Amino acid sequence: MSWGNKVRLTVFGESHGPAIGAVLEGLPAGEPISTEEITAQMARRAPGRDASATPRKEADTPKIISGLLESRTTGAPLCAVIENTNTRSGDYKSLRNVPRPGHADYTAYVRYGGFNDVRGGGHFSGRLTAPLVFAGTVCRQILRRKGIAVGAHVLSVHGVTDPPFCPADIPVSLLDQLSSRYFPTIDPKAETAMRAEIEAARQKADSVGGVVECAVAGLPAGAGGPLSGGAESLFSSILFSIPACKGVEFGAGFAAAELFGSENNDPFFFDQEGKVKTKSNRAGGILGGITTGMPIVFRAAFKPTPSIGLPQQSINLKTGRPEQLTVKGRHDPCIVPRAVPAVEAAAALAVINLLP
Amino acid sequence: MSWGNKVRLTVFGESHGPAIGAVLEGLPAGEPISTEEITAQMARRAPGRDASATPRKEADTPKIISGLLESRTTGAPLCAVIENTNTRSGDYKSLRNVPRPGHADYTAYVRYGGFNDVRGGGHFSGRLTAPLVFAGTVCRQILRRKGIAVGAHVLSVHGVTDPPFCPADIPVSLLDQLSSRYFPTIDPKAETAMRAEIEAARQKADSVGGVVECAVAGLPAGAGGPLSGGAESLFSSILFSIPACKGVEFGAGFAAAELFGSENNDPFFFDQEGKVKTKSNRAGGILGGITTGMPIVFRAAFKPTPSIGLPQQSINLKTGRPEQLTVKGRHDPCIVPRAVPAVEAAAALAVINLLP
Amino acid sequence: MSWGNKVRLTVFGESHGPAIGAVLEGLPAGEPISTEEITAQMARRAPGRDASATPRKEADTPKIISGLLESRTTGAPLCAVIENTNTRSGDYKSLRNVPRPGHADYTAYVRYGGFNDVRGGGHFSGRLTAPLVFAGTVCRQILRRKGIAVGAHVLSVHGVTDPPFCPADIPVSLLDQLSSRYFPTIDPKAETAMRAEIEAARQKADSVGGVVECAVAGLPAGAGGPLSGGAESLFSSILFSIPACKGVEFGAGFAAAELFGSENNDPFFFDQEGKVKTKSNRAGGILGGITTGMPIVFRAAFKPTPSIGLPQQSINLKTGRPEQLTVKGRHDPCIVPRAVPAVEAAAALAVINLLP
Amino acid sequence: MSWGNKVRLTVFGESHGPAIGAVLEGLPAGEPISTEEITAQMARRAPGRDASATPRKEADTPKIISGLLESRTTGAPLCAVIENTNTRSGDYKSLRNVPRPGHADYTAYVRYGGFNDVRGGGHFSGRLTAPLVFAGTVCRQILRRKGIAVGAHVLSVHGVTDPPFCPADIPVSLLDQLSSRYFPTIDPKAETAMRAEIEAARQKADSVGGVVECAVAGLPAGAGGPLSGGAESLFSSILFSIPACKGVEFGAGFAAAELFGSENNDPFFFDQEGKVKTKSNRAGGILGGITTGMPIVFRAAFKPTPSIGLPQQSINLKTGRPEQLTVKGRHDPCIVPRAVPAVEAAAALAVINLLP
């Protein structure tokens, strides 16, 4: 179902249907939207644009069919449609009976009584992150003019790590720089090592997962609210809508569970301009569900792509018997770098809904 | 704001105001509700009921003032009010100007322009988990009659660990047993070691955090949906509404990011009754946002209680100068055992909203 | 279920249960709330305060148990509880089997499988307008400080009419004056004639309905939105939640259907201060779902109270046979004057949700 | 913003932008959808298909781009796009400064700071009923297979009337027959007289309004709920989203305000099959917000089309001076017959959200 109370996102489409797309309701009117920026972010998400990614090339050119006039938002719902090209109906039909482990094939079969579009994962395809990236890019442009920047990097791939953000001091320039790259890491050597890890998985016909770390800088203090109105609830509900995301943590996150309170509490101070800040930022910019004015920092864990070339144990729902399954075709051995723009997009949508 | 589409929860109250409470809308009619069970669960959450907890004893007897007739739900909104006893208005007034690190004092000050009730944390107090536990216990009784059981244990306190659930095989009896205990662990020795860890923190006037692991057994396959309608989004949005929760992961969670796809994918099989199951359950019972029929398994990380007796660095919002702060009174050095019923309650609310 | 996106109202309680009440979420913090004003508005709604009304006297003193500190809103959910006094469990038990015509007895029986609280109409009682009036009065005080006034009068009772508002020119002073009276009419003679009509119905052991006309003055232009985000949708969805309301119209309403476009269109002009106005206000202050800056004017039709003393034809759901029903006790022959504060309250809630 | 809790409708598009359309979320999977039926209903709404209507012919062929596979719903969001053909950007530009009386030109200007698409009314155009009719027709097909029929007729045009429904006895065949016609009336003579009235208005370069009466037959008892969860709130909130709708009433509606309770209460009886019915149906099939099992009957009032050829008094927002306005082009003198399918569509959407 659609998401958001202030700026509402509705995503539609199936991987091998005519088109996918998004509707954004509640956008402020008069905001200039750059299609170049949209194209650039869509390209970061699209497979085949980068050496480490899947071979299927997707055009992914969103066509905005409402809500934009002379490159500015009109205030009416903004709808973009992305046509599916190169769809192959024949490829996936047998999947109906033999569900791929780790995919939504079986659960969607039960949920929709077998009527869901199973081709390419249908509405459950990772391809559905394209409308999310589109929507997030629209929101980011609006936020950027308010001084709010969103950026993320690949924190780890299969255990190979990049250094984490220094959470109490994240320059906007770093976020801007990260959010323009295909395989963003803080340490260039990390990228090299991660690419090697991904290539090794590819050669085994296997796949690997990883963690994306994201930050939002420039947010004022005082946005959000207690209990289910809190920033963490808002962020996590859209982050977990990204396929393959299985964990979300804010600030010190799970590591906070191993600290003393005296270590985890962030001491307050006034900076030179008299602004309230904290020396550390283990809260990840959120206390009591409300922004502190420090950067929001969170991490999202992605499981390894369930699509692998190795034979797997499954079942045949028709015959009621076990069946070994080997999924043909080429697979993307790691979606983590391409998940970065989706995470940033989700963060931008959360922020635009968090602001008063 | 209130939470839930099918069964909707509204929580109200401030720690030292007249009362706190909850309204549950959309409950099915005719469901018997045991007040003994409610009392038992409320006691698990209340401080001072257990040796390891805080000295302030709270009666926490919810008075149901609507929606229940002759111990059965009427289908109308069910409201329960819990009076605040032993409130001390004088204790906390100075906190208005000197925010406690790690608390919502500063963020609530900004959010509400200084008009929020600062006494005891006001609406941000951990005490607000009492209405959540009440609401969850109502839902659990309804779910239990459908064969759905919820139970959690303390997985870790300050790095001291209990063995994790064996996620593909969690007996309902284990969940029932855990959910009746004050300090539930799977291994009794873990409880002893954790209590020692907590006692050590208390003696230092410090605090420690931990991780709660929770499971839901007996759920049918096919509940939930894709993208923001997914089970993970639903669960996380209510889990992060528990104060001090900073991380949530499902199934293998963050650890999945270090696995190969061939390791992380759960192979399907038919059990002896012809039911579809998976051999492992690294998906945590959820694929594509939809339940697989295997237990839902997740973990929630809690930061150490920000209330500590040690002196801390803060600021004075009135004078604009740094100020050292020593919070008087006795502190609960670890809220993790008491967070267990809150996590179970959140899970029950998520499940009752997830079911068709 | 609860209502409102910005300021959210949750109403709970059953007529003869322990209490009824309301929770308001999303109120701005720091707003002074006068309990005198609340008491005054509650009295307008309560039966037995006015010569024309029912004999049962209800205390209706809301006890605010959260969200208010030193008479100002804290920004946390504001909950008020109104105890039910003088409840008589025995009176209504036989109604379970023989539904009263025009009441919700039968439909609630089907909806809740017979588990609903049938005493005094339970959650369907007109008494549930008390929490609405409470909530509306809180909102009105906030709006009044922004120059927005809400007021209504009894436009008709059983065909006896008061003159309608002159919709393009409604002084705030008139609205303030109307909203302080028990039986507000613009023409004092109308009140006399309506009271006579009500008294005549009482003597026949029958009841009469009527129409309430309400206006909101002082709203700026530009609030609302197109389609289902429109002001009419917002107002009507809360107005129809008042029991016995069966029709709602804005501006010229149903009469507009008999006009030419050239008659119904309101010509624009600049007033002496250069403000855009319309000469007439057949739009009722709303065009395209958005406020024009002219007063919002609407009418709500109330059916005659279904509770009458005359014998009526019903059925016995247990025996499956027809049964004649004579409802004992004294009945309020006309709830229309007491519906006025409920309509004003609904309007205030709609306005506070409409404003940006 | 989007509408509906179970089946959610999002409408997008501007009259002279690239396209308009709708997304329906939450539809059950596996439902066969006939595009012939969609085309037929779209034609009823489209101008220029019928002698009495406007000359601009709109193709209005919705292209379903998601959620449908082999003519059955997949359970994923169903999106349809309707391209705008024959758009003329030049026609309406001057309207930006001189708002048309009775239109949303001025209010949208204020709401969106002048950035809204003013061409042809933009997002406020009556053309936006096309996605509504599309969505409603999808829902109607699903409802029809459950024995639920929706149908409406033109009850009045500028005071010329058709006989009302006999509300306690509305055959499904009558509804089916009405909902297949371009100018549905119960009495064929009424159509003739109404067409004459419309033609007279056209010749004066003026317009006329009217009332649509709609019924839903075949609904079971027990759907809906009290207060803001009631059927009237649900229906009215979507009905008032139809442009030009200014009044909604259920059952006896405003006329109930002139009846005695003894006249307005509908006596219960058991029919020959033992089903509970009411002899009359002044409740319009709804008591306490819950369906009685009798037909739902309501009326929606439409103001005369604000677009007229006569000169009108307006203002120039740029110069700050009065200005006379004559809107060029041909105008539809009465949209009421074309509003019939929109009312039926709104009713179908309300019903599919009302059902448990």
Short mmCIF file of N, CA, C and O in Angstrom, two decimals, chain A residues 77-113:
data_model
loop_
_atom_site.label_atom_id
_atom_site.label_comp_id
_atom_site.label_asym_id
_atom_site.label_seq_id
_atom_site.Cartn_x
_atom_site.Cartn_y
_atom_site.Cartn_z
N PRO A 77 -0.55 15.52 -7.93
CA PRO A 77 0.24 14.28 -7.86
C PRO A 77 1.19 14.15 -9.04
O PRO A 77 0.80 14.38 -10.19
N LEU A 78 2.43 13.79 -8.74
CA LEU A 78 3.45 13.64 -9.78
C LEU A 78 3.57 12.15 -10.08
O LEU A 78 3.92 11.35 -9.21
N CYS A 79 3.26 11.79 -11.32
CA CYS A 79 3.34 10.38 -11.72
C CYS A 79 4.42 10.18 -12.76
O CYS A 79 4.50 10.94 -13.72
N ALA A 80 5.25 9.18 -12.55
CA ALA A 80 6.26 8.82 -13.54
C ALA A 80 6.08 7.36 -13.92
O ALA A 80 5.81 6.52 -13.05
N VAL A 81 6.21 7.10 -15.20
CA VAL A 81 6.07 5.74 -15.72
C VAL A 81 7.39 5.34 -16.36
O VAL A 81 8.00 6.12 -17.09
N ILE A 82 7.84 4.14 -16.02
CA ILE A 82 9.07 3.60 -16.59
C ILE A 82 8.69 2.35 -17.37
O ILE A 82 8.25 1.35 -16.78
N GLU A 83 8.84 2.41 -18.68
CA GLU A 83 8.47 1.24 -19.48
C GLU A 83 9.44 0.08 -19.25
O GLU A 83 10.63 0.30 -19.06
N ASN A 84 8.89 -1.10 -19.26
CA ASN A 84 9.74 -2.29 -19.21
C ASN A 84 10.10 -2.68 -20.63
O ASN A 84 9.22 -2.90 -21.46
N THR A 85 11.37 -2.73 -20.89
CA THR A 85 11.80 -3.17 -22.21
C THR A 85 12.49 -4.52 -22.04
O THR A 85 12.82 -4.92 -20.92
N ASN A 86 12.67 -5.19 -23.11
CA ASN A 86 13.42 -6.45 -23.08
C ASN A 86 12.79 -7.47 -22.12
O ASN A 86 13.47 -8.20 -21.41
N THR A 87 11.45 -7.44 -22.04
CA THR A 87 10.77 -8.40 -21.16
C THR A 87 10.65 -9.74 -21.89
O THR A 87 10.46 -9.80 -23.10
N ARG A 88 10.80 -10.78 -21.11
CA ARG A 88 10.73 -12.12 -21.72
C ARG A 88 9.73 -12.95 -20.93
O ARG A 88 10.05 -13.46 -19.86
N SER A 89 8.55 -13.08 -21.49
CA SER A 89 7.49 -13.78 -20.77
C SER A 89 7.80 -15.25 -20.58
O SER A 89 7.38 -15.87 -19.61
N GLY A 90 8.52 -15.82 -21.52
CA GLY A 90 8.70 -17.26 -21.47
C GLY A 90 9.66 -17.74 -20.40
O GLY A 90 9.57 -18.86 -19.93
N ASP A 91 10.56 -16.88 -19.97
CA ASP A 91 11.66 -17.32 -19.13
C ASP A 91 11.25 -17.92 -17.80
O ASP A 91 11.91 -18.79 -17.28
N TYR A 92 10.18 -17.37 -17.22
CA TYR A 92 9.97 -17.63 -15.80
C TYR A 92 8.77 -18.52 -15.50
O TYR A 92 8.48 -18.78 -14.36
N LYS A 93 8.07 -18.96 -16.53
CA LYS A 93 6.79 -19.62 -16.29
C LYS A 93 6.90 -20.84 -15.39
O LYS A 93 6.02 -21.09 -14.57
N SER A 94 7.99 -21.58 -15.53
CA SER A 94 8.10 -22.80 -14.73
C SER A 94 8.27 -22.51 -13.25
O SER A 94 8.04 -23.35 -12.40
N LEU A 95 8.65 -21.25 -12.93
CA LEU A 95 8.84 -20.88 -11.53
C LEU A 95 7.54 -20.95 -10.75
O LEU A 95 7.56 -21.03 -9.53
N ARG A 96 6.43 -20.86 -11.47
CA ARG A 96 5.13 -20.91 -10.78
C ARG A 96 5.05 -22.15 -9.88
O ARG A 96 4.54 -22.07 -8.78
N ASN A 97 5.54 -23.26 -10.36
CA ASN A 97 5.38 -24.50 -9.59
C ASN A 97 6.57 -24.82 -8.68
O ASN A 97 6.40 -25.51 -7.68
N VAL A 98 7.73 -24.34 -9.05
CA VAL A 98 8.92 -24.65 -8.25
C VAL A 98 9.50 -23.34 -7.71
O VAL A 98 10.25 -22.65 -8.40
N PRO A 99 9.14 -22.99 -6.48
CA PRO A 99 9.56 -21.68 -5.96
C PRO A 99 11.06 -21.63 -5.69
O PRO A 99 11.65 -22.58 -5.18
N ARG A 100 11.67 -20.50 -6.05
CA ARG A 100 13.09 -20.30 -5.81
C ARG A 100 13.31 -20.02 -4.32
O ARG A 100 12.68 -19.11 -3.76
N PRO A 101 14.22 -20.73 -3.67
CA PRO A 101 14.52 -20.45 -2.27
C PRO A 101 14.99 -19.00 -2.10
O PRO A 101 15.73 -18.48 -2.94
N GLY A 102 14.55 -18.38 -1.03
CA GLY A 102 14.98 -17.02 -0.72
C GLY A 102 14.21 -15.94 -1.46
O GLY A 102 14.36 -14.76 -1.15
N HIS A 103 13.42 -16.34 -2.45
CA HIS A 103 12.58 -15.39 -3.19
C HIS A 103 11.16 -15.38 -2.63
O HIS A 103 10.80 -16.22 -1.80
N ALA A 104 10.35 -14.45 -3.14
CA ALA A 104 8.96 -14.35 -2.71
C ALA A 104 8.05 -15.27 -3.52
O ALA A 104 6.83 -15.20 -3.39
N ASP A 105 8.63 -16.14 -4.35
CA ASP A 105 7.79 -16.97 -5.23
C ASP A 105 6.72 -17.73 -4.45
O ASP A 105 5.54 -17.72 -4.81
N TYR A 106 7.17 -18.41 -3.38
CA TYR A 106 6.21 -19.23 -2.63
C TYR A 106 5.23 -18.37 -1.84
O TYR A 106 4.02 -18.60 -1.84
N THR A 107 5.74 -17.36 -1.16
CA THR A 107 4.85 -16.55 -0.32
C THR A 107 3.84 -15.78 -1.16
O THR A 107 2.67 -15.66 -0.79
N ALA A 108 4.28 -15.29 -2.32
CA ALA A 108 3.34 -14.58 -3.19
C ALA A 108 2.30 -15.54 -3.77
O ALA A 108 1.13 -15.19 -3.94
N TYR A 109 2.74 -16.76 -4.03
CA TYR A 109 1.82 -17.79 -4.51
C TYR A 109 0.68 -18.00 -3.51
O TYR A 109 -0.50 -18.04 -3.86
N VAL A 110 1.05 -18.11 -2.24
CA VAL A 110 0.02 -18.31 -1.21
C VAL A 110 -0.82 -17.06 -1.05
O VAL A 110 -2.06 -17.12 -1.01
N ARG A 111 -0.16 -15.92 -1.01
CA ARG A 111 -0.87 -14.66 -0.75
C ARG A 111 -1.88 -14.33 -1.84
O ARG A 111 -2.96 -13.81 -1.57
N TYR A 112 -1.53 -14.61 -3.09
CA TYR A 112 -2.36 -14.20 -4.22
C TYR A 112 -3.01 -15.39 -4.92
O TYR A 112 -3.49 -15.25 -6.05
N GLY A 113 -2.98 -16.53 -4.29
CA GLY A 113 -3.67 -17.69 -4.85
C GLY A 113 -3.15 -18.10 -6.21
O GLY A 113 -3.89 -18.67 -7.02
#
